[in-house]
Amino acid sequence: MKNYDIIVIGAGIAGAALSYELVTKGFSVLLLEQDTTPQNATRYSYGGLAFWSGTTDLTRQLCEESKRLYHNLSEELNGDIQLRELDLLLTIPHNRNPEEIAANYQRFATVPELLNVNQACDLEPLLNRDAISGALTVKHGHIHPEKTTQAYIKAFLLAGGKMQISQVLEIQQESLSVTTNTDTFNCKNIVVCAGGLSRKLLQTSGIPIQLYFTHAEIIETPPVDLKLHTLIMPANLQRPQLEAESTTNDKLWDKNNQLGWILDVGAVQFKNQSLCLGQISYINTNPHADLDSIKSEAALRENIGKVLPDLENITGNWHHCLVTFSKDNLPLVGKVPQSNNIHVFSGFSNPLVIIPPLARRFANYLTGNENEIINSLSPKRFVSQQ
């Protein structure tokens, strides 16, 4: 049986990007994915790239690196990732003070422009002017997440990487092997990139980790004639607060618990004219919890209809995936404490934008090159809190 340098678990955009970067550094890499057509956070992502959103030296540097990297990524991977620039419109509810909301965005690398109701509706004619008191706007990058992931995987395979569709059942720490439903694979390093399933997989293997997940619920439409001119999101996102509140007591995550839910109205139209409408973020600590799709879809449509009336009854289907996050809204990148060469590259809750530069930095790090940013994102930063 072949003994790989590195086994990467999970072929969403994080696992695909990291696998590509690793194989180009000369590692022998096996990429494992449980589904032929994954129904993961990559599949149901809005695809937004917030190059403008850095608020610290670390995140600003990563956003700048990301913008340069994405600009050349289609050519590097020899695949169309559908990179483009959209107007992001951050809607402000009719009962909130626009200047007060705008003040919260002064810390970002590029401060969004505050629009009045008329200006916002000129930018996005589908908006319900009675639902908003204004909006913020900023130029926002956008990709097709699935096509980007497939481009990474294709380039990975062409560079000599191996991929297998198998469900990972357990990680064996002592032997450094991965047991799947089809075989056992040996390696020198394991990197878990399994998104919302990372926590359960690691804990099943006796490895505690401070990663968490929400159940994200959206509506996806086929291509439609209607034209959405912007990417819509709320200016006062509720999801970060929900995530923060859910991690105050780790013991709640050791059993099946419901820890709350929110609905942030968002909408984006892809190049093929299909729409992604969302989203409900529901925290249930069971990754396989049964969700009420009928109730959720009704709630999504009702709330979307308040902001974008023409989209309330549009043909589309409810979908669900897991989205992973950490306590500080930054990913976990690096060796898991007290483990034998088991690493994690997960926790990319919001910042899809920083996956490619971090994948490149982490691959360099695993060749033996120290990296201050990778060190700062290590899972060790939470050890004292366990």
PDB file of C-alpha atoms in Angstrom, residues 15-278:
ATOM      1  CA  GLY A  15      -9.131  20.997   0.859  1.00  0.00           C
ATOM      2  CA  ALA A  16      -8.855  21.411  -2.903  1.00  0.00           C
ATOM      3  CA  ALA A  17      -6.744  24.581  -2.649  1.00  0.00           C
ATOM      4  CA  LEU A  18      -4.462  23.099  -0.013  1.00  0.00           C
ATOM      5  CA  SER A  19      -4.013  19.813  -1.915  1.00  0.00           C
ATOM      6  CA  TYR A  20      -2.990  21.713  -5.037  1.00  0.00           C
ATOM      7  CA  GLU A  21      -0.496  23.852  -3.145  1.00  0.00           C
ATOM      8  CA  LEU A  22       0.976  20.812  -1.388  1.00  0.00           C
ATOM      9  CA  VAL A  23       1.501  18.768  -4.539  1.00  0.00           C
ATOM     10  CA  THR A  24       3.204  21.693  -6.266  1.00  0.00           C
ATOM     11  CA  LYS A  25       5.692  21.739  -3.352  1.00  0.00           C
ATOM     12  CA  GLY A  26       6.676  18.143  -4.148  1.00  0.00           C
ATOM     13  CA  PHE A  27       4.603  16.275  -1.561  1.00  0.00           C
ATOM     14  CA  SER A  28       2.817  13.038  -2.486  1.00  0.00           C
ATOM     15  CA  VAL A  29      -0.803  13.855  -1.630  1.00  0.00           C
ATOM     16  CA  LEU A  30      -4.022  11.849  -1.378  1.00  0.00           C
ATOM     17  CA  LEU A  31      -7.247  13.879  -1.316  1.00  0.00           C
ATOM     18  CA  LEU A  32     -10.227  12.069   0.229  1.00  0.00           C
ATOM     19  CA  GLU A  33     -13.848  13.161  -0.303  1.00  0.00           C
ATOM     20  CA  GLN A  34     -16.907  11.214   0.781  1.00  0.00           C
ATOM     21  CA  ASP A  35     -19.314  12.397  -1.943  1.00  0.00           C
ATOM     22  CA  THR A  36     -19.050  12.339  -5.714  1.00  0.00           C
ATOM     23  CA  THR A  37     -21.051  15.576  -5.733  1.00  0.00           C
ATOM     24  CA  PRO A  38     -20.460  17.237  -2.349  1.00  0.00           C
ATOM     25  CA  GLN A  39     -23.366  19.122  -0.779  1.00  0.00           C
ATOM     26  CA  ASN A  40     -21.068  21.280   1.307  1.00  0.00           C
ATOM     27  CA  ALA A  41     -20.512  24.936   2.197  1.00  0.00           C
ATOM     28  CA  THR A  42     -18.553  25.419  -1.031  1.00  0.00           C
ATOM     29  CA  ARG A  43     -21.494  24.163  -3.061  1.00  0.00           C
ATOM     30  CA  TYR A  44     -23.940  26.605  -1.457  1.00  0.00           C
ATOM     31  CA  SER A  45     -21.663  29.605  -0.945  1.00  0.00           C
ATOM     32  CA  TYR A  46     -22.537  33.078  -2.222  1.00  0.00           C
ATOM     33  CA  GLY A  47     -19.025  33.179  -3.695  1.00  0.00           C
ATOM     34  CA  GLY A  48     -18.238  36.663  -2.396  1.00  0.00           C
ATOM     35  CA  LEU A  49     -14.646  37.842  -2.001  1.00  0.00           C
ATOM     36  CA  ALA A  50     -14.401  40.675   0.498  1.00  0.00           C
ATOM     37  CA  PHE A  51     -10.980  42.016  -0.483  1.00  0.00           C
ATOM     38  CA  TRP A  52     -11.990  45.259   1.236  1.00  0.00           C
ATOM     39  CA  SER A  53     -12.816  43.758   4.639  1.00  0.00           C
ATOM     40  CA  GLY A  54      -9.517  43.523   6.513  1.00  0.00           C
ATOM     41  CA  THR A  55      -9.726  44.998  10.013  1.00  0.00           C
ATOM     42  CA  THR A  56      -6.332  43.958  11.448  1.00  0.00           C
ATOM     43  CA  ASP A  57      -2.806  43.859  10.086  1.00  0.00           C
ATOM     44  CA  LEU A  58      -3.166  40.097   9.616  1.00  0.00           C
ATOM     45  CA  THR A  59      -6.487  40.131   7.762  1.00  0.00           C
ATOM     46  CA  ARG A  60      -5.543  43.165   5.661  1.00  0.00           C
ATOM     47  CA  GLN A  61      -2.344  41.465   4.551  1.00  0.00           C
ATOM     48  CA  LEU A  62      -4.196  38.265   3.658  1.00  0.00           C
ATOM     49  CA  CYS A  63      -6.843  40.192   1.721  1.00  0.00           C
ATOM     50  CA  GLU A  64      -4.155  42.007  -0.276  1.00  0.00           C
ATOM     51  CA  GLU A  65      -2.380  38.715  -1.033  1.00  0.00           C
ATOM     52  CA  SER A  66      -5.702  37.161  -1.981  1.00  0.00           C
ATOM     53  CA  LYS A  67      -6.547  39.878  -4.481  1.00  0.00           C
ATOM     54  CA  ARG A  68      -3.235  39.399  -6.287  1.00  0.00           C
ATOM     55  CA  LEU A  69      -3.556  35.617  -6.195  1.00  0.00           C
ATOM     56  CA  TYR A  70      -7.162  35.490  -7.434  1.00  0.00           C
ATOM     57  CA  HIS A  71      -6.313  37.860 -10.306  1.00  0.00           C
ATOM     58  CA  ASN A  72      -4.034  35.198 -11.803  1.00  0.00           C
ATOM     59  CA  LEU A  73      -5.783  32.058 -10.539  1.00  0.00           C
ATOM     60  CA  SER A  74      -7.778  31.143 -13.676  1.00  0.00           C
ATOM     61  CA  GLU A  75      -4.587  31.262 -15.729  1.00  0.00           C
ATOM     62  CA  GLU A  76      -2.559  29.360 -13.130  1.00  0.00           C
ATOM     63  CA  LEU A  77      -5.139  26.593 -12.775  1.00  0.00           C
ATOM     64  CA  ASN A  78      -6.136  26.648 -16.454  1.00  0.00           C
ATOM     65  CA  GLY A  79      -9.790  26.845 -15.464  1.00  0.00           C
ATOM     66  CA  ASP A  80     -12.400  29.603 -15.471  1.00  0.00           C
ATOM     67  CA  ILE A  81     -13.237  30.532 -11.873  1.00  0.00           C
ATOM     68  CA  GLN A  82     -15.595  33.276 -13.123  1.00  0.00           C
ATOM     69  CA  LEU A  83     -13.827  36.025 -11.205  1.00  0.00           C
ATOM     70  CA  ARG A  84     -15.603  39.376 -11.464  1.00  0.00           C
ATOM     71  CA  GLU A  85     -16.376  42.494  -9.478  1.00  0.00           C
ATOM     72  CA  LEU A  86     -19.855  43.214  -8.131  1.00  0.00           C
ATOM     73  CA  ASP A  87     -21.434  46.056  -6.199  1.00  0.00           C
ATOM     74  CA  LEU A  88     -22.080  44.756  -2.699  1.00  0.00           C
ATOM     75  CA  LEU A  89     -25.157  46.358  -1.188  1.00  0.00           C
ATOM     76  CA  LEU A  90     -25.418  46.126   2.588  1.00  0.00           C
ATOM     77  CA  THR A  91     -29.029  46.936   3.411  1.00  0.00           C
ATOM     78  CA  ILE A  92     -29.966  48.893   6.522  1.00  0.00           C
ATOM     79  CA  PRO A  93     -33.420  48.138   8.022  1.00  0.00           C
ATOM     80  CA  HIS A  94     -36.043  50.883   7.902  1.00  0.00           C
ATOM     81  CA  ASN A  95     -36.056  51.155  11.707  1.00  0.00           C
ATOM     82  CA  ARG A  96     -32.283  51.628  12.084  1.00  0.00           C
ATOM     83  CA  ASN A  97     -30.218  54.808  11.864  1.00  0.00           C
ATOM     84  CA  PRO A  98     -27.992  54.650   8.742  1.00  0.00           C
ATOM     85  CA  GLU A  99     -25.218  56.803  10.234  1.00  0.00           C
ATOM     86  CA  GLU A 100     -25.086  54.586  13.314  1.00  0.00           C
ATOM     87  CA  ILE A 101     -24.724  51.436  11.195  1.00  0.00           C
ATOM     88  CA  ALA A 102     -22.172  53.102   8.907  1.00  0.00           C
ATOM     89  CA  ALA A 103     -20.003  53.974  11.908  1.00  0.00           C
ATOM     90  CA  ASN A 104     -19.462  50.252  12.536  1.00  0.00           C
ATOM     91  CA  TYR A 105     -17.707  49.955   9.164  1.00  0.00           C
ATOM     92  CA  GLN A 106     -15.068  52.620   9.725  1.00  0.00           C
ATOM     93  CA  ARG A 107     -12.530  49.998  10.830  1.00  0.00           C
ATOM     94  CA  PHE A 108     -12.420  48.203   7.454  1.00  0.00           C
ATOM     95  CA  ALA A 109      -9.534  48.600   4.989  1.00  0.00           C
ATOM     96  CA  THR A 110     -11.958  50.116   2.470  1.00  0.00           C
ATOM     97  CA  VAL A 111     -14.839  51.933   4.125  1.00  0.00           C
ATOM     98  CA  PRO A 112     -18.154  51.332   2.314  1.00  0.00           C
ATOM     99  CA  GLU A 113     -20.055  54.343   0.999  1.00  0.00           C
ATOM    100  CA  LEU A 114     -23.321  55.237   2.698  1.00  0.00           C
ATOM    101  CA  LEU A 115     -26.306  55.545   0.328  1.00  0.00           C
ATOM    102  CA  ASN A 116     -29.734  56.989   0.951  1.00  0.00           C
ATOM    103  CA  VAL A 117     -32.845  55.024  -0.050  1.00  0.00           C
ATOM    104  CA  ASN A 118     -33.086  56.545  -3.536  1.00  0.00           C
ATOM    105  CA  GLN A 119     -29.404  55.889  -4.270  1.00  0.00           C
ATOM    106  CA  ALA A 120     -29.680  52.295  -3.038  1.00  0.00           C
ATOM    107  CA  CYS A 121     -32.737  51.634  -5.205  1.00  0.00           C
ATOM    108  CA  ASP A 122     -31.031  53.167  -8.221  1.00  0.00           C
ATOM    109  CA  LEU A 123     -28.189  50.689  -7.717  1.00  0.00           C
ATOM    110  CA  GLU A 124     -30.579  47.773  -7.113  1.00  0.00           C
ATOM    111  CA  PRO A 125     -34.033  48.352  -8.650  1.00  0.00           C
ATOM    112  CA  LEU A 126     -35.431  45.149  -7.101  1.00  0.00           C
ATOM    113  CA  LEU A 127     -35.129  46.565  -3.583  1.00  0.00           C
ATOM    114  CA  ASN A 128     -38.239  47.404  -1.581  1.00  0.00           C
ATOM    115  CA  ARG A 129     -37.627  51.042  -0.646  1.00  0.00           C
ATOM    116  CA  ASP A 130     -40.044  50.788   2.289  1.00  0.00           C
ATOM    117  CA  ALA A 131     -37.923  48.060   3.913  1.00  0.00           C
ATOM    118  CA  ILE A 132     -34.718  50.079   4.193  1.00  0.00           C
ATOM    119  CA  SER A 133     -33.474  53.375   5.597  1.00  0.00           C
ATOM    120  CA  GLY A 134     -30.402  53.282   3.381  1.00  0.00           C
ATOM    121  CA  ALA A 135     -27.542  50.982   2.433  1.00  0.00           C
ATOM    122  CA  LEU A 136     -23.771  50.730   2.308  1.00  0.00           C
ATOM    123  CA  THR A 137     -21.949  49.843  -0.878  1.00  0.00           C
ATOM    124  CA  VAL A 138     -18.447  48.732  -1.775  1.00  0.00           C
ATOM    125  CA  LYS A 139     -16.840  46.882  -4.682  1.00  0.00           C
ATOM    126  CA  HIS A 140     -16.798  43.164  -3.947  1.00  0.00           C
ATOM    127  CA  GLY A 141     -15.015  40.303  -5.661  1.00  0.00           C
ATOM    128  CA  HIS A 142     -16.975  37.253  -6.755  1.00  0.00           C
ATOM    129  CA  ILE A 143     -16.219  33.737  -8.013  1.00  0.00           C
ATOM    130  CA  HIS A 144     -18.140  30.588  -8.793  1.00  0.00           C
ATOM    131  CA  PRO A 145     -17.066  28.479  -5.774  1.00  0.00           C
ATOM    132  CA  GLU A 146     -17.769  25.079  -7.363  1.00  0.00           C
ATOM    133  CA  LYS A 147     -15.942  25.914 -10.580  1.00  0.00           C
ATOM    134  CA  THR A 148     -13.022  27.288  -8.580  1.00  0.00           C
ATOM    135  CA  THR A 149     -12.865  24.094  -6.523  1.00  0.00           C
ATOM    136  CA  GLN A 150     -13.000  21.915  -9.613  1.00  0.00           C
ATOM    137  CA  ALA A 151     -10.235  23.979 -11.216  1.00  0.00           C
ATOM    138  CA  TYR A 152      -8.071  23.415  -8.150  1.00  0.00           C
ATOM    139  CA  ILE A 153      -8.783  19.663  -8.197  1.00  0.00           C
ATOM    140  CA  LYS A 154      -8.064  19.346 -11.917  1.00  0.00           C
ATOM    141  CA  ALA A 155      -4.741  21.174 -11.506  1.00  0.00           C
ATOM    142  CA  PHE A 156      -3.943  19.019  -8.457  1.00  0.00           C
ATOM    143  CA  LEU A 157      -4.505  15.802 -10.406  1.00  0.00           C
ATOM    144  CA  LEU A 158      -2.507  17.035 -13.394  1.00  0.00           C
ATOM    145  CA  ALA A 159       0.377  17.809 -11.026  1.00  0.00           C
ATOM    146  CA  GLY A 160       0.429  14.207  -9.819  1.00  0.00           C
ATOM    147  CA  GLY A 161      -1.971  14.253  -6.871  1.00  0.00           C
ATOM    148  CA  LYS A 162      -4.349  11.364  -6.166  1.00  0.00           C
ATOM    149  CA  MET A 163      -8.003  11.606  -5.218  1.00  0.00           C
ATOM    150  CA  GLN A 164     -10.445   8.981  -3.983  1.00  0.00           C
ATOM    151  CA  ILE A 165     -14.135   9.075  -3.152  1.00  0.00           C
ATOM    152  CA  SER A 166     -14.325   7.386   0.251  1.00  0.00           C
ATOM    153  CA  GLN A 167     -15.990   8.183   3.549  1.00  0.00           C
ATOM    154  CA  VAL A 168     -13.452   8.699   6.322  1.00  0.00           C
ATOM    155  CA  LEU A 169     -14.462   6.694   9.382  1.00  0.00           C
ATOM    156  CA  GLU A 170     -11.528   7.288  11.706  1.00  0.00           C
ATOM    157  CA  ILE A 171      -8.070   8.767  12.023  1.00  0.00           C
ATOM    158  CA  GLN A 172      -5.572   6.446  13.692  1.00  0.00           C
ATOM    159  CA  GLN A 173      -3.151   8.629  15.652  1.00  0.00           C
ATOM    160  CA  GLU A 174      -0.521   6.074  16.573  1.00  0.00           C
ATOM    161  CA  SER A 175      -0.114   4.563  13.117  1.00  0.00           C
ATOM    162  CA  LEU A 176      -0.847   7.824  11.262  1.00  0.00           C
ATOM    163  CA  SER A 177      -3.404   6.236   9.010  1.00  0.00           C
ATOM    164  CA  VAL A 178      -6.893   7.023   7.790  1.00  0.00           C
ATOM    165  CA  THR A 179      -9.594   4.348   7.799  1.00  0.00           C
ATOM    166  CA  THR A 180     -12.347   4.770   5.208  1.00  0.00           C
ATOM    167  CA  ASN A 181     -15.316   2.674   4.126  1.00  0.00           C
ATOM    168  CA  THR A 182     -13.153   1.186   1.368  1.00  0.00           C
ATOM    169  CA  ASP A 183      -9.560   0.971   2.644  1.00  0.00           C
ATOM    170  CA  THR A 184      -6.914   2.151   5.091  1.00  0.00           C
ATOM    171  CA  PHE A 185      -4.304   4.661   3.933  1.00  0.00           C
ATOM    172  CA  ASN A 186      -0.950   5.346   5.605  1.00  0.00           C
ATOM    173  CA  CYS A 187       0.859   8.681   5.592  1.00  0.00           C
ATOM    174  CA  LYS A 188       3.330  10.968   7.320  1.00  0.00           C
ATOM    175  CA  ASN A 189       0.850  13.827   7.865  1.00  0.00           C
ATOM    176  CA  ILE A 190      -2.926  14.211   7.936  1.00  0.00           C
ATOM    177  CA  VAL A 191      -4.734  17.505   7.305  1.00  0.00           C
ATOM    178  CA  VAL A 192      -8.439  17.746   8.165  1.00  0.00           C
ATOM    179  CA  CYS A 193     -10.301  20.101   5.834  1.00  0.00           C
ATOM    180  CA  ALA A 194     -13.759  18.622   6.399  1.00  0.00           C
ATOM    181  CA  GLY A 195     -15.560  21.891   7.126  1.00  0.00           C
ATOM    182  CA  GLY A 196     -18.540  21.440   9.433  1.00  0.00           C
ATOM    183  CA  LEU A 197     -17.733  17.741   9.886  1.00  0.00           C
ATOM    184  CA  SER A 198     -14.185  18.421  11.104  1.00  0.00           C
ATOM    185  CA  ARG A 199     -15.175  18.607  14.772  1.00  0.00           C
ATOM    186  CA  LYS A 200     -17.006  15.274  14.817  1.00  0.00           C
ATOM    187  CA  LEU A 201     -14.331  13.489  12.784  1.00  0.00           C
ATOM    188  CA  LEU A 202     -11.538  14.622  15.075  1.00  0.00           C
ATOM    189  CA  GLN A 203     -13.477  13.902  18.259  1.00  0.00           C
ATOM    190  CA  THR A 204     -14.409  10.427  16.996  1.00  0.00           C
ATOM    191  CA  SER A 205     -10.693   9.852  16.653  1.00  0.00           C
ATOM    192  CA  GLY A 206     -10.053  11.007  20.224  1.00  0.00           C
ATOM    193  CA  ILE A 207      -8.825  14.468  19.252  1.00  0.00           C
ATOM    194  CA  PRO A 208     -10.599  17.429  20.949  1.00  0.00           C
ATOM    195  CA  ILE A 209     -10.800  20.567  18.829  1.00  0.00           C
ATOM    196  CA  GLN A 210     -12.429  23.955  19.255  1.00  0.00           C
ATOM    197  CA  LEU A 211     -14.210  24.051  15.935  1.00  0.00           C
ATOM    198  CA  TYR A 212     -17.957  24.531  15.614  1.00  0.00           C
ATOM    199  CA  PHE A 213     -20.591  24.684  12.890  1.00  0.00           C
ATOM    200  CA  THR A 214     -23.919  26.135  11.877  1.00  0.00           C
ATOM    201  CA  HIS A 215     -26.553  24.525   9.710  1.00  0.00           C
ATOM    202  CA  ALA A 216     -26.866  26.989   6.823  1.00  0.00           C
ATOM    203  CA  GLU A 217     -30.111  26.962   4.848  1.00  0.00           C
ATOM    204  CA  ILE A 218     -30.620  28.631   1.470  1.00  0.00           C
ATOM    205  CA  ILE A 219     -32.831  28.589  -1.619  1.00  0.00           C
ATOM    206  CA  GLU A 220     -31.197  27.921  -4.967  1.00  0.00           C
ATOM    207  CA  THR A 221     -32.955  28.741  -8.228  1.00  0.00           C
ATOM    208  CA  PRO A 222     -32.408  27.644 -11.805  1.00  0.00           C
ATOM    209  CA  PRO A 223     -31.388  30.351 -14.312  1.00  0.00           C
ATOM    210  CA  VAL A 224     -34.068  33.072 -14.362  1.00  0.00           C
ATOM    211  CA  ASP A 225     -34.923  36.025 -16.611  1.00  0.00           C
ATOM    212  CA  LEU A 226     -35.029  38.430 -13.674  1.00  0.00           C
ATOM    213  CA  LYS A 227     -31.853  40.499 -13.215  1.00  0.00           C
ATOM    214  CA  LEU A 228     -30.287  41.145  -9.799  1.00  0.00           C
ATOM    215  CA  HIS A 229     -27.738  43.924 -10.223  1.00  0.00           C
ATOM    216  CA  THR A 230     -25.883  43.628  -6.894  1.00  0.00           C
ATOM    217  CA  LEU A 231     -24.918  41.171  -4.180  1.00  0.00           C
ATOM    218  CA  ILE A 232     -27.323  41.806  -1.289  1.00  0.00           C
ATOM    219  CA  MET A 233     -26.453  41.283   2.362  1.00  0.00           C
ATOM    220  CA  PRO A 234     -27.632  42.929   5.589  1.00  0.00           C
ATOM    221  CA  ALA A 235     -25.399  45.614   7.061  1.00  0.00           C
ATOM    222  CA  ASN A 236     -26.100  44.374  10.588  1.00  0.00           C
ATOM    223  CA  LEU A 237     -25.278  40.676  10.264  1.00  0.00           C
ATOM    224  CA  GLN A 238     -26.700  38.606  13.111  1.00  0.00           C
ATOM    225  CA  ARG A 239     -24.657  35.485  12.418  1.00  0.00           C
ATOM    226  CA  PRO A 240     -21.396  36.562  14.155  1.00  0.00           C
ATOM    227  CA  GLN A 241     -23.267  37.209  17.400  1.00  0.00           C
ATOM    228  CA  LEU A 242     -25.049  33.851  17.163  1.00  0.00           C
ATOM    229  CA  GLU A 243     -21.731  32.076  16.667  1.00  0.00           C
ATOM    230  CA  ALA A 244     -20.067  33.920  19.544  1.00  0.00           C
ATOM    231  CA  GLU A 245     -22.898  33.108  21.962  1.00  0.00           C
ATOM    232  CA  SER A 246     -22.844  29.424  21.028  1.00  0.00           C
ATOM    233  CA  THR A 247     -19.188  28.955  22.036  1.00  0.00           C
ATOM    234  CA  THR A 248     -19.356  30.325  25.587  1.00  0.00           C
ATOM    235  CA  ASN A 249     -19.787  26.785  26.997  1.00  0.00           C
ATOM    236  CA  ASP A 250     -17.992  23.977  25.163  1.00  0.00           C
ATOM    237  CA  LYS A 251     -19.802  21.329  27.203  1.00  0.00           C
ATOM    238  CA  LEU A 252     -22.996  22.153  25.292  1.00  0.00           C
ATOM    239  CA  TRP A 253     -21.291  20.828  22.152  1.00  0.00           C
ATOM    240  CA  ASP A 254     -20.624  17.422  23.710  1.00  0.00           C
ATOM    241  CA  LYS A 255     -24.311  16.502  23.494  1.00  0.00           C
ATOM    242  CA  ASN A 256     -27.098  17.234  21.031  1.00  0.00           C
ATOM    243  CA  ASN A 257     -28.330  20.761  21.738  1.00  0.00           C
ATOM    244  CA  GLN A 258     -30.176  23.507  19.899  1.00  0.00           C
ATOM    245  CA  LEU A 259     -28.401  26.809  20.497  1.00  0.00           C
ATOM    246  CA  GLY A 260     -30.410  29.281  18.438  1.00  0.00           C
ATOM    247  CA  TRP A 261     -30.961  30.480  14.912  1.00  0.00           C
ATOM    248  CA  ILE A 262     -31.029  33.694  12.868  1.00  0.00           C
ATOM    249  CA  LEU A 263     -32.034  34.752   9.368  1.00  0.00           C
ATOM    250  CA  ASP A 264     -29.825  37.191   7.446  1.00  0.00           C
ATOM    251  CA  VAL A 265     -31.435  38.135   4.124  1.00  0.00           C
ATOM    252  CA  GLY A 266     -28.974  37.790   1.264  1.00  0.00           C
ATOM    253  CA  ALA A 267     -29.075  37.227  -2.490  1.00  0.00           C
ATOM    254  CA  VAL A 268     -26.620  36.819  -5.342  1.00  0.00           C
ATOM    255  CA  GLN A 269     -26.987  35.966  -9.013  1.00  0.00           C
ATOM    256  CA  PHE A 270     -24.319  33.899 -10.760  1.00  0.00           C
ATOM    257  CA  LYS A 271     -23.158  34.337 -14.343  1.00  0.00           C
ATOM    258  CA  ASN A 272     -25.584  31.673 -15.590  1.00  0.00           C
ATOM    259  CA  GLN A 273     -28.447  33.751 -14.068  1.00  0.00           C
ATOM    260  CA  SER A 274     -29.212  31.292 -11.254  1.00  0.00           C
ATOM    261  CA  LEU A 275     -29.761  32.773  -7.788  1.00  0.00           C
ATOM    262  CA  CYS A 276     -28.664  31.848  -4.268  1.00  0.00           C
ATOM    263  CA  LEU A 277     -31.045  33.262  -1.647  1.00  0.00           C
ATOM    264  CA  GLY A 278     -30.537  32.989   2.070  1.00  0.00           C
TER     265      GLY A 278
END
